Amino acid sequence: MLKKSLVLMSISAAFFAQAQDVSVIRNSIDVYSSSPNIGSAKFNAMGGSNGALGGDANSLLTNPAGLGVAISGEISGTLSILSNKNTSSLAGSSFGYKTNKGDLGNVGAVMTFQLMTESAWKFINVGVNYSNQSIENYIETPGNSNLIYDFNNGNSSSLGRHAYDRYGYMSKTSVGVGANYNHNLYIGAGLNFFNSSIDQSDTAAFTSLQTGASEYFSKQNTPFYERGNGFSASLGVIGKLSPNFRVGAALETPTFWNIDRSYNFYNDAIYGDDYAIENRKFTSPLKATVSAAFIASKSFSLNVDYSLGLTTPKYKVYGVAETELNDFFKENYKNVSELRLGAEYRLKQFRLRGGYAFTSNPLDALTISSFNNDGSASDRSYSNLMLNNRNALSFGLGYDFKSFYIDAAYQNISSKYTNPFLRGVVNDNVEAGYYSPNNLISSDSYAVSDVKNNRNNFFLTFGWKF
């Protein structure tokens, strides 16, 4: 029975149990702490790996020193089709749902200025890059007839289904400058401006054991709506060790977010059911990237990037909610590392590209009280709660018409994680349950489903060199 499921939890999970909504934690890491990394079809086909190669506007996504590598002007636009599918499984049943979004994924431009002097400084280049992606994510989980809640009016209902539903987008606009010193050393700097939009809901349906009718509930403080803007700065350097080898390093400051937020609340002693508006300040982790490239000839190049978050996410404290979130990140957040590999082979005017990227799990293992399939509850430890490692494979083709070029790329990103929901305590001090116009659900434990996430993305770029 949901209301009789109180089980003592470990200290590491205590923060998690209090920290508002699962969606807030997930979005803090998955959205606000990871900037959009959709570039041109070439960039995506090579796994987003170009930190020591550079040469185009997408250098602003990894290492702004790459702007200094360019020796001619260029402008490009990329169309993206993003397909995101989640399959959530609970108690032997599964629901799968796919979303497809087409959009303008990337626009980039580099303007080169050759210095006609005797100085060793050869070029000063200016770059602009715009990257945009949908963050829509829908996770629907089937019900479990063994998870039964007894209402105070004597009626009982079983879990019919649950859904996390997120709509929105994230964009990053970057401007930067790169310089070429004697074709051996390249330095660069960039400013990054972010915009985000999130519409998030957390709902559950329960089926009456008496009538078979479904009743729909919303989690306290949901749905919520967030509109954010932020900025960061980046510095980078690339050096040639030999005509064939380059190394690079870049540092990106935390992104300083300003987030306007509104949310629905329920069962308040004074206001009843209403909505509230607030503002939050959020700081994402500081990030460092090191890179290496091997250019065998004009026909083949290989690049590897390794990025590491150096700090933890943090909210400016206005009250208990931000303190709980910061305590959770301090206790359970792991510095995220990302490895990206990319290669390009040129055969006359044809281009063949491939890439791989790995992103580590941002959270430590957590122990929580969760429901078993038979409806009982017990402490369980999860190494992939809410988020997990991500693997990305990609490949692409291109054709260079000298002044014009066209590139295409395919990218597959996969991840498996466990999805907690349904916990929400309602007592004299806390109103955090699931609410309908007539009833409320109070649960000390989580239901946890297994989610397979699979993204299949396609990109098409048209470019002009001048």
Short mmCIF file of C-alpha atoms in Angstrom, two decimals, residues 60 64-65 67 175-178 187-191 234-236:
data_model
loop_
_atom_site.label_atom_id
_atom_site.label_comp_id
_atom_site.label_asym_id
_atom_site.label_seq_id
_atom_site.Cartn_x
_atom_site.Cartn_y
_atom_site.Cartn_z
CA LEU A 60 33.41 28.00 -30.63
CA PRO A 64 37.89 29.12 -29.77
CA ALA A 65 41.56 28.97 -30.78
CA LEU A 67 39.08 30.13 -35.32
CA VAL A 175 31.06 35.13 -30.82
CA GLY A 176 34.83 34.90 -30.76
CA VAL A 177 38.18 35.89 -32.15
CA GLY A 178 41.15 33.70 -33.07
CA ILE A 187 44.95 31.47 -29.59
CA GLY A 188 41.31 32.40 -29.21
CA ALA A 189 38.57 33.67 -26.92
CA GLY A 190 34.78 33.53 -27.07
CA LEU A 191 31.63 34.74 -25.36
CA SER A 234 35.94 30.55 -23.10
CA LEU A 235 39.68 30.73 -23.78
CA GLY A 236 41.76 28.36 -25.89
#
